[in-house]
Tab-separated table of C-alpha atoms in Angstrom:
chain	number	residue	atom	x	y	z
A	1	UNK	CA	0.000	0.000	0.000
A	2	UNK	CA	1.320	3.334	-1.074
A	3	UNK	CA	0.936	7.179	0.082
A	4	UNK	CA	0.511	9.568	-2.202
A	5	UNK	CA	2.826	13.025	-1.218
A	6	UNK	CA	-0.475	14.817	0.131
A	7	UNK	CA	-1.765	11.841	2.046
A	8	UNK	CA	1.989	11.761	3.513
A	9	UNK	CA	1.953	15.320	4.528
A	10	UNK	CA	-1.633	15.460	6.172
A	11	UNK	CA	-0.656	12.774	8.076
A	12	UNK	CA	2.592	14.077	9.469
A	13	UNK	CA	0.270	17.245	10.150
A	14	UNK	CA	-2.052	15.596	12.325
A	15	UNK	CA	1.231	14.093	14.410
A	16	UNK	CA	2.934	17.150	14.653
A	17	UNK	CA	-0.843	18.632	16.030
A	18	UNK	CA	-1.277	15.936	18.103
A	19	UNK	CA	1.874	16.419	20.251
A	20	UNK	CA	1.592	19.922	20.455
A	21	UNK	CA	-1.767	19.193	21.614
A	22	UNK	CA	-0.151	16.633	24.378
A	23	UNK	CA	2.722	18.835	25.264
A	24	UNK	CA	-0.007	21.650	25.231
A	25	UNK	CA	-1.943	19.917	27.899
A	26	UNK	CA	0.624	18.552	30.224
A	27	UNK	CA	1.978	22.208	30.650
A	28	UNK	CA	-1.504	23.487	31.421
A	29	UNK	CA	-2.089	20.252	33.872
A	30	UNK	CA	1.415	20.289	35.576
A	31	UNK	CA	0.802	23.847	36.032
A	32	UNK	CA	-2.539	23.943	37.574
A	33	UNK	CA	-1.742	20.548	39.635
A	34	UNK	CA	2.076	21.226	40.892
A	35	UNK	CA	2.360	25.022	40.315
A	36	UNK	CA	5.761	26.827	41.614
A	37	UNK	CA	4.262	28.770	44.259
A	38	UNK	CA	7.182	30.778	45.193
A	39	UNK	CA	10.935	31.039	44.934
A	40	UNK	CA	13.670	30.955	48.021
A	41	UNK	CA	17.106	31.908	48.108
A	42	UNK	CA	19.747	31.133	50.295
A	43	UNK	CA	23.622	31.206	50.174
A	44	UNK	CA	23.904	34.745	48.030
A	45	UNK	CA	25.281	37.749	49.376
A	46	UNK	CA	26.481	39.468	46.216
A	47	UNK	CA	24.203	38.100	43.387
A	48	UNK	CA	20.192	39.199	44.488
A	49	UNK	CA	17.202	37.329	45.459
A	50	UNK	CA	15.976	39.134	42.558
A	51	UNK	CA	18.571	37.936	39.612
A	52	UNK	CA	17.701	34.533	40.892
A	53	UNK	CA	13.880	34.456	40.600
A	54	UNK	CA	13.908	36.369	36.855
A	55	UNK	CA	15.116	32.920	35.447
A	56	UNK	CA	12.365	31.334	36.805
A	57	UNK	CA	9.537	32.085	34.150
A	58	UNK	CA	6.249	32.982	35.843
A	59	UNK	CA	3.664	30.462	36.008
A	60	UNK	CA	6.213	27.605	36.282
A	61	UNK	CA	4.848	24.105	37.606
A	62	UNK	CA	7.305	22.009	39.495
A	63	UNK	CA	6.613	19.202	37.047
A	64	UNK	CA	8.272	20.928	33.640
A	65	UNK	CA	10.935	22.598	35.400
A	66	UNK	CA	14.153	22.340	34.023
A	67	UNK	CA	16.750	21.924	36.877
A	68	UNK	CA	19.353	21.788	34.733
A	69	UNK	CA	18.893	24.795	32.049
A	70	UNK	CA	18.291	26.653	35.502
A	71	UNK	CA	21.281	25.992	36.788
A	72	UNK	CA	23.160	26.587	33.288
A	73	UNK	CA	21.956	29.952	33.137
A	74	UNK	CA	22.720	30.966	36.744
A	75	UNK	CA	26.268	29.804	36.624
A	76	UNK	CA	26.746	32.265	33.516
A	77	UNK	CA	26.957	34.839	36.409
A	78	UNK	CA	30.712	34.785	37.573
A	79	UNK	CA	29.711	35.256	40.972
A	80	UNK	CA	27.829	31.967	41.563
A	81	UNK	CA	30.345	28.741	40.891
A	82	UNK	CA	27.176	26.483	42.590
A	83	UNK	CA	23.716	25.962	42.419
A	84	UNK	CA	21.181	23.200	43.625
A	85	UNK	CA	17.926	23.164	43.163
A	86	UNK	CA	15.006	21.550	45.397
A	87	UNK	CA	11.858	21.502	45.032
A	88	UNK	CA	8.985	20.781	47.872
A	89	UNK	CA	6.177	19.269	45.947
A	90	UNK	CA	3.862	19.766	49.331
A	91	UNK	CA	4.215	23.647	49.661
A	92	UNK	CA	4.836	24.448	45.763
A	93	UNK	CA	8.207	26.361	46.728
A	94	UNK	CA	11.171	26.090	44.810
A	95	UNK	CA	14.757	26.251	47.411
A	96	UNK	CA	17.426	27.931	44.965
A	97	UNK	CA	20.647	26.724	47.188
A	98	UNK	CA	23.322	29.014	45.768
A	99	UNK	CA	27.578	29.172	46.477
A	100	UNK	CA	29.033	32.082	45.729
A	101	UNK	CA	32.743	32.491	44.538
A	102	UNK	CA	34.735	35.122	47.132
A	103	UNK	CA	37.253	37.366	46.050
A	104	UNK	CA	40.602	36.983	47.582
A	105	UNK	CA	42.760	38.860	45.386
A	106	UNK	CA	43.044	42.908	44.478
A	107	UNK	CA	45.612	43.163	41.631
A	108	UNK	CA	46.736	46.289	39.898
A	109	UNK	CA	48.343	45.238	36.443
A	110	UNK	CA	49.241	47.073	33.946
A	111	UNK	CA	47.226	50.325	35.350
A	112	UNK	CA	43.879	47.539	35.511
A	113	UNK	CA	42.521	46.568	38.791
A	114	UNK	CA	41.508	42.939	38.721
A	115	UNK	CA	40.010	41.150	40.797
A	116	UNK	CA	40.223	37.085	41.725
A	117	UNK	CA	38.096	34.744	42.758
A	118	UNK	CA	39.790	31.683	44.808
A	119	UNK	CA	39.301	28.885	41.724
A	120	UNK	CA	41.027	31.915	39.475
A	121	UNK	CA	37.877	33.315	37.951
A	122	UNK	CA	37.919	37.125	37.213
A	123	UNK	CA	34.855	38.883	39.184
A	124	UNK	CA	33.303	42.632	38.297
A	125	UNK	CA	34.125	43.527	41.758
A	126	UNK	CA	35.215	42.564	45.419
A	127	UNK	CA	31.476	41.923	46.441
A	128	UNK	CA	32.273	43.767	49.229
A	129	UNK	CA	35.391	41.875	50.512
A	130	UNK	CA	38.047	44.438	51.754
A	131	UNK	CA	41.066	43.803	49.785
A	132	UNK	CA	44.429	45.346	49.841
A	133	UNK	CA	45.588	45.935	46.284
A	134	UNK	CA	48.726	44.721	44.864
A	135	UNK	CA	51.094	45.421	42.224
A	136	UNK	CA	51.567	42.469	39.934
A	137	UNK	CA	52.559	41.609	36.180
A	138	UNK	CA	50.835	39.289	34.263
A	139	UNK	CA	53.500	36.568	34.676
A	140	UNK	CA	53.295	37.001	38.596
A	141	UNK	CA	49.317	36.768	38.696
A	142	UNK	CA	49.150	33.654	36.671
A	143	UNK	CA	51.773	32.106	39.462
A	144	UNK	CA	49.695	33.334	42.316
A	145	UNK	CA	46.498	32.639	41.102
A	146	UNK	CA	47.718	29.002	40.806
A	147	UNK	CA	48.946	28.443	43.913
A	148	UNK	CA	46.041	30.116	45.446
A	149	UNK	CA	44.002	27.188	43.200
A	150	UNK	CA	46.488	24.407	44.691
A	151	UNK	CA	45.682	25.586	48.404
A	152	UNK	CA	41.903	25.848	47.636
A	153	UNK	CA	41.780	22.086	46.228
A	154	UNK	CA	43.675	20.552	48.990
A	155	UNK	CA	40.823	22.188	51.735
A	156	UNK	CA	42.966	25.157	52.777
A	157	UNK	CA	40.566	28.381	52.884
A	158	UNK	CA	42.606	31.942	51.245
A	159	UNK	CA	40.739	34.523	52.262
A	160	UNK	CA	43.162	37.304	50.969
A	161	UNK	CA	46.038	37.906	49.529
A	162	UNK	CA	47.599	40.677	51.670
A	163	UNK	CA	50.851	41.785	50.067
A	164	UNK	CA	53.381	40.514	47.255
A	165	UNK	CA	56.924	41.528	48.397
A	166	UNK	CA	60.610	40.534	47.309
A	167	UNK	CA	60.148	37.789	50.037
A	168	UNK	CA	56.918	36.336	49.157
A	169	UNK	CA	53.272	36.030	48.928
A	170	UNK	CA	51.397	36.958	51.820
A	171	UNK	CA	48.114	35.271	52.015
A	172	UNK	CA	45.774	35.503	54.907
A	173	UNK	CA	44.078	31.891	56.318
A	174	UNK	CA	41.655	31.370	58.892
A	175	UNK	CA	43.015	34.737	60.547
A	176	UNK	CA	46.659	33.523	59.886
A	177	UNK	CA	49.447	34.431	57.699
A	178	UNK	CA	50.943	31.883	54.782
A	179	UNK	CA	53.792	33.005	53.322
A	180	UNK	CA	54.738	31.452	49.886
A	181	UNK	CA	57.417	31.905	46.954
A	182	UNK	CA	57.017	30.334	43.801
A	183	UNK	CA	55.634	26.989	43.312
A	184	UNK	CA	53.372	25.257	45.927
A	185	UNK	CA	52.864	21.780	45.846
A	186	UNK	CA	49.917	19.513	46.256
A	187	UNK	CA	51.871	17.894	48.953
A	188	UNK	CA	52.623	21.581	50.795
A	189	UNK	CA	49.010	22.178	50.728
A	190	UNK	CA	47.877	18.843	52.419
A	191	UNK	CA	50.846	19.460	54.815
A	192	UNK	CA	49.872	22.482	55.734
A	193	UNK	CA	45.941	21.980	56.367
A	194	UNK	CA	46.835	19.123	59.068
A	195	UNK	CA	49.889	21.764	60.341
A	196	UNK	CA	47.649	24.347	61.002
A	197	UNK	CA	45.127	22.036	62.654
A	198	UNK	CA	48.277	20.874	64.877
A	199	UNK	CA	49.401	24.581	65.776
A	200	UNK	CA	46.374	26.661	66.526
A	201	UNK	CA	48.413	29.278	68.246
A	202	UNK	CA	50.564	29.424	65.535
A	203	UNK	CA	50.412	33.139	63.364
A	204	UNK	CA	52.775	31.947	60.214
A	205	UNK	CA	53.386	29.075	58.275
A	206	UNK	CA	56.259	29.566	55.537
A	207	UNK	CA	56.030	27.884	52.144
A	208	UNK	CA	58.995	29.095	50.855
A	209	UNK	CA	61.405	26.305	50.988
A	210	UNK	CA	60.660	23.411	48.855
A	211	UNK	CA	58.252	20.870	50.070
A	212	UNK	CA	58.573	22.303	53.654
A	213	UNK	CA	56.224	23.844	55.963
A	214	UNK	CA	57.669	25.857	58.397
A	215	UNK	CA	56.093	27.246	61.344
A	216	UNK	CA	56.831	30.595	62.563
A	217	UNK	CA	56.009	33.658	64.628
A	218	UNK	CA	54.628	36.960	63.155
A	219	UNK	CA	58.076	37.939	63.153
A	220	UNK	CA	58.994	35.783	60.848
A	221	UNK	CA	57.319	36.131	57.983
A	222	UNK	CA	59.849	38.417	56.645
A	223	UNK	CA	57.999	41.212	54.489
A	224	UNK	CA	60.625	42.687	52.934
């Protein structure tokens, strides 16, 4: 049995209705049965409640909402490097659970001020952190920017980074000062996270000599 080109296309006309139809009605049903009754936001400080909640489309049902395209289109802000949604199919409200990068680095360079996120992402500000600039080149921010990456991976918090001198890096941690030169390892890092938990009284650890951590006094962290 053949079909002749016009029987062919009315047919695929009535399929292509038909599941617009379908998708037509489970939107309409979703959205009437399992409506999004409201939006909350935690974790942000820089990025608004606001910001959030536009890339929710109104009328949303908790049925047909994409998670995932959500979260895509968050995470094209620089400030947010996580984002979980949940959703609470009893009350109708959406949790947006959002992580924030932090800025930990003010660098002049090359008459720019940039500013650093601890995984290395460039921000559009210090969201409020209070940063003491430093003068860097381009070669010397790629180095500290690593290093800062290499502490961050291996569970040891930067919070700043306070100075760049002919001695070293000065980075501030938990309230305490690491200095560091150059490369640090993956092995420094782990070192120093179980160091630090050893010596809470303890104001400086010292990267600087290779595959060391040395600990020191707030005298000497030797800033010039």
């Amino acid at each position: 049995m053949s079909f002749s080109p016009a029987r062919l296309l009315r047919a695929i006309s009535v399929s292509v209705a038909v599941a617009a139809l379908t998708a037509a009605t489970v939107y309409i049903v979703s959205g009437l049965l399992f409506p999004v009754k409201g939006v909350r936001v935690t974790g942000n400080h820089v990025v608004s409640d606001g910001e959030v909640r536009a890339q929710i489309p109104d009328h949303s049902s908790l049925l047909t909402l994409n998670s995932g395209l959500l979260i895509r289109r968050l995470k094209t802000d620089p400030w947010i490097e996580g984002v979980k949604v949940i959703r609470n199919w009893r009350s109708g409200i959406v949790t947006v659970e959002v992580e924030e990068r932090r800025a930990v680095l003010a660098a002049n360079v090359s008459g720019r001020r940039i500013f650093v996120a601890q995984d290395g992402t460039r921000l559009p500000g210090s969201g409020g952190a209070r940063l003491s600039p430093v003068n860097l080149d381009h070669y010397e921010l790629g180095r500290v920017v690593e290093n800062v990456r290499v502490l961050e991976r291996n569970g040891v918090r930067v919070q700043e980074i306070g100075g760049v001198t002919p001695g070293g890096v000065h980075a501030r941690v938990s309230g305490r000062e690491v200095v560091f030169y150059g490369r640090v390892t993956t092995a420094q890092a782990r070192a120093l996270k179980e160091i630090m938990r050893r010596n809470p009284t303890a104001k400086v650890f010292d990267l600087r000599s290779p595959e060391r951590v040395v600990v020191g006094s707030s005298g000497d962290a030797g800033r010039g």
